[in-house]
Short mmCIF file of C-alpha atoms in Angstrom, two decimals:
data_model
loop_
_atom_site.label_atom_id
_atom_site.label_comp_id
_atom_site.label_asym_id
_atom_site.label_seq_id
_atom_site.Cartn_x
_atom_site.Cartn_y
_atom_site.Cartn_z
CA MET D 71 -0.16 0.14 0.58
CA SER D 72 1.44 3.29 -1.01
CA THR D 73 2.39 6.36 1.51
CA THR D 74 -0.70 8.37 -0.62
CA ASN D 75 -3.38 5.79 0.24
CA ILE D 76 -1.86 5.98 4.14
CA ALA D 77 -1.75 9.62 4.17
CA LEU D 78 -5.43 9.29 2.77
CA LEU D 79 -6.50 6.92 5.75
CA LEU D 80 -4.87 9.38 7.98
CA GLN D 81 -6.87 12.61 6.60
CA ALA D 82 -10.11 10.75 6.69
CA ALA D 83 -9.69 9.82 10.00
CA GLU D 84 -8.73 13.33 11.65
CA TYR D 85 -12.09 14.54 9.35
CA VAL D 86 -14.22 12.00 12.00
CA GLU D 87 -12.00 12.54 15.08
CA ARG D 88 -13.01 16.54 14.33
CA LYS D 89 -16.88 15.73 13.90
CA ASP D 90 -17.01 13.74 16.70
CA ARG D 91 -15.66 16.41 18.91
CA GLU D 92 -18.10 19.29 17.31
CA ALA D 93 -20.73 16.84 18.32
CA GLU D 94 -19.62 16.19 21.66
CA HIS D 95 -20.01 19.99 22.31
CA GLY D 96 -22.95 20.56 20.54
CA TYR D 97 -24.89 23.72 19.98
CA ALA D 98 -26.18 26.41 22.75
CA SER D 99 -29.80 27.14 22.60
CA THR D 100 -30.36 31.01 21.69
CA LEU D 101 -32.61 33.57 23.61
CA PRO D 102 -35.44 34.57 21.53
CA MET D 103 -34.49 37.58 19.25
CA PRO D 104 -36.41 40.79 19.03
CA ASP D 105 -39.10 41.29 16.25
CA ASP D 106 -36.84 44.12 14.40
CA TYR D 107 -34.17 41.47 13.99
CA SER D 108 -36.52 39.19 12.48
CA ARG D 109 -37.65 41.57 9.78
CA ARG D 110 -33.85 42.40 8.99
CA LYS D 111 -33.05 38.85 8.76
CA ALA D 112 -35.97 38.48 6.52
CA ALA D 113 -34.44 40.98 4.21
CA LYS D 114 -31.22 39.44 4.25
CA SER D 115 -32.56 36.02 3.26
CA ARG D 116 -33.83 37.57 0.42
CA LYS D 117 -30.78 39.22 -0.50
CA PHE D 118 -28.57 36.56 0.30
CA HIS D 119 -30.58 33.77 -1.42
CA GLY D 120 -27.99 33.46 -4.37
CA ASN D 121 -25.28 32.78 -1.39
CA ARG D 122 -27.56 30.09 0.11
CA SER D 123 -27.93 28.07 -3.14
CA THR D 124 -24.14 28.69 -3.60
CA HIS D 125 -23.22 27.14 -0.26
CA ASN D 126 -25.95 24.30 -0.76
CA GLU D 127 -24.63 23.49 -3.89
CA LEU D 128 -20.96 23.47 -2.25
CA GLU D 129 -21.88 21.25 0.66
CA LYS D 130 -23.48 18.53 -2.11
CA ASN D 131 -20.31 18.54 -3.83
CA ARG D 132 -18.23 18.03 -0.37
CA ARG D 133 -20.37 15.46 0.75
CA ALA D 134 -20.24 13.63 -2.81
CA GLN D 135 -16.30 13.82 -2.32
CA LEU D 136 -16.48 12.62 1.40
CA ARG D 137 -18.55 9.58 0.15
CA HIS D 138 -16.39 9.05 -2.61
CA CYS D 139 -13.15 9.00 -0.53
CA LEU D 140 -14.91 6.59 2.38
CA GLU D 141 -15.66 4.29 -0.89
CA ARG D 142 -12.14 4.25 -1.77
CA LEU D 143 -11.11 3.48 1.78
CA LYS D 144 -13.70 0.78 2.04
CA GLU D 145 -11.98 -0.66 -0.92
CA MET D 146 -8.52 -0.43 0.80
CA VAL D 147 -9.27 -1.60 4.33
CA PRO D 148 -10.19 -5.00 4.92
CA VAL D 149 -13.56 -4.87 6.96
CA GLY D 150 -14.61 -8.33 7.43
CA SER D 151 -17.19 -10.46 6.27
CA ASP D 152 -20.33 -8.19 7.48
CA ALA D 153 -19.14 -5.66 4.63
CA SER D 154 -22.30 -4.88 3.26
CA ARG D 155 -23.15 -2.00 5.70
CA HIS D 156 -21.14 0.32 7.81
CA THR D 157 -20.75 3.30 9.97
CA THR D 158 -18.41 6.22 8.99
CA LEU D 159 -16.80 5.96 12.30
CA GLY D 160 -16.67 2.08 12.38
CA LEU D 161 -14.78 2.38 8.91
CA LEU D 162 -12.17 4.98 9.92
CA THR D 163 -11.82 3.11 13.17
CA LYS D 164 -10.98 -0.19 11.09
CA ALA D 165 -8.58 2.01 8.83
CA LYS D 166 -6.86 3.35 11.91
CA HIS D 167 -6.39 -0.23 13.21
CA PHE D 168 -5.28 -1.35 9.91
CA ILE D 169 -2.68 1.96 9.23
CA LYS D 170 -1.30 0.81 12.61
CA LEU D 171 -0.93 -2.66 11.52
CA LEU D 172 0.84 -2.00 8.27
CA GLU D 173 3.02 0.79 10.24
CA ASP D 174 4.11 -2.49 12.31
CA LYS D 175 4.63 -4.54 9.44
CA GLU D 176 6.69 -2.08 8.17
CA ARG D 177 8.93 -1.77 10.81
CA ARG D 178 9.60 -5.70 11.20
CA GLN D 179 10.55 -5.64 7.34
CA GLN D 180 12.69 -2.73 7.72
CA ALA D 181 14.55 -4.45 11.16
CA ALA D 182 14.70 -7.60 9.01
CA ARG D 183 16.10 -5.74 6.30
CA GLU D 184 18.96 -4.28 8.29
CA LYS D 185 19.63 -7.57 9.54
CA LEU D 186 20.20 -9.05 6.12
CA SER D 187 22.14 -6.03 5.38
CA MET D 188 24.65 -6.69 8.13
CA GLU D 189 24.63 -10.20 7.39
CA GLN D 190 25.67 -9.58 3.63
CA ARG D 191 28.07 -7.31 5.03
CA TYR D 192 29.52 -9.82 7.39
CA LEU D 193 29.52 -12.78 5.00
CA ARG D 194 31.52 -10.54 1.98
CA ARG D 195 33.78 -10.11 4.58
CA ARG D 196 34.38 -13.42 5.32
CA LEU D 197 34.80 -14.23 1.51
CA ASP D 198 37.12 -11.64 1.12
CA SER D 199 39.15 -12.80 3.99
CA LEU D 200 39.11 -16.61 2.61
CA THR D 201 39.72 -15.72 -0.69
CA ASN D 202 43.05 -13.83 0.77
CA GLY D 203 43.77 -16.47 2.91
CA GLN D 204 43.18 -19.39 0.19
CA TYR D 205 45.67 -17.21 -2.19
CA ARG D 206 48.24 -17.32 0.81
CA THR D 207 47.60 -20.81 1.18
CA ARG D 208 48.45 -21.61 -2.51
CA VAL D 209 51.63 -19.58 -2.57
CA GLU D 210 52.72 -21.53 0.53
CA ARG D 211 51.91 -24.73 -0.98
CA SER D 212 53.57 -24.13 -4.04
CA ILE D 213 56.62 -23.15 -1.82
CA SER D 214 56.31 -26.36 0.07
CA GLU D 215 56.04 -28.18 -2.85
CA CYS D 216 59.02 -26.62 -5.06
CA SER D 217 61.27 -26.81 -1.83
CA SER D 218 60.11 -30.66 -1.44
CA SER D 219 61.02 -31.43 -5.39
CA THR D 220 64.37 -30.21 -5.00
CA VAL D 221 67.05 -33.12 -4.47
CA SER D 222 70.08 -32.14 -2.97
CA THR D 223 72.34 -34.16 -0.71
CA THR D 224 73.69 -31.60 1.74
CA SER D 225 71.36 -29.54 4.06
CA GLY D 226 73.20 -26.35 2.58
CA ALA D 227 72.08 -27.04 -1.23
CA SER D 228 68.70 -27.67 -0.10
CA GLU D 229 68.46 -24.32 2.13
CA SER D 230 69.71 -22.40 -1.02
CA GLY D 231 67.08 -23.97 -3.24
CA GLU D 232 64.32 -23.25 -1.01
CA SER D 233 65.34 -19.75 -0.77
CA PHE D 234 65.86 -19.53 -4.74
CA THR D 235 62.35 -21.27 -5.21
CA TYR D 236 60.60 -18.74 -2.76
CA GLN D 237 62.28 -15.79 -4.47
CA THR D 238 61.10 -16.74 -7.48
CA LEU D 239 57.58 -17.41 -6.45
CA GLN D 240 57.61 -13.71 -4.51
CA ARG D 241 58.68 -12.18 -7.76
CA THR D 242 56.07 -13.75 -9.87
CA SER D 243 53.05 -13.13 -7.67
CA THR D 244 54.03 -9.70 -6.66
CA GLY D 245 55.10 -8.72 -10.66
#
């Protein structure tokens, strides 16, 4: 699920929480207004009738957009077997839990990815050390094989043969 989907879910959850807070406070009842106020209000209502219809149209569009977003949210969030009818609050609550689940899953995957990365670095270093060690073993074997193939009756001749072979191997391996 992409980060834009998660952002959309979070926006929807914030919207519902804000509406719930507003509903908790409710609206205070007002005192009755004097007659002259009601006359002025009637004059204003005729004057602003166009604004009222504009407001109604905007509200209608806002509700349609909200309904569309909730339908998209319902498609993204696993709502269970009783998916025929859900309240907005229920859907947003499930979305919130689903987001938390996804965040936990992402954290676990990130930790696993880091662990695998560390293991990969360790194995590469180990491979490099084994490769270097294997090369060193081959050179030592070559030296010992060459020195064992030198046939000499005196120990001095054998030592000079070994040193010659070792020096020759060093020159060929470095050059």
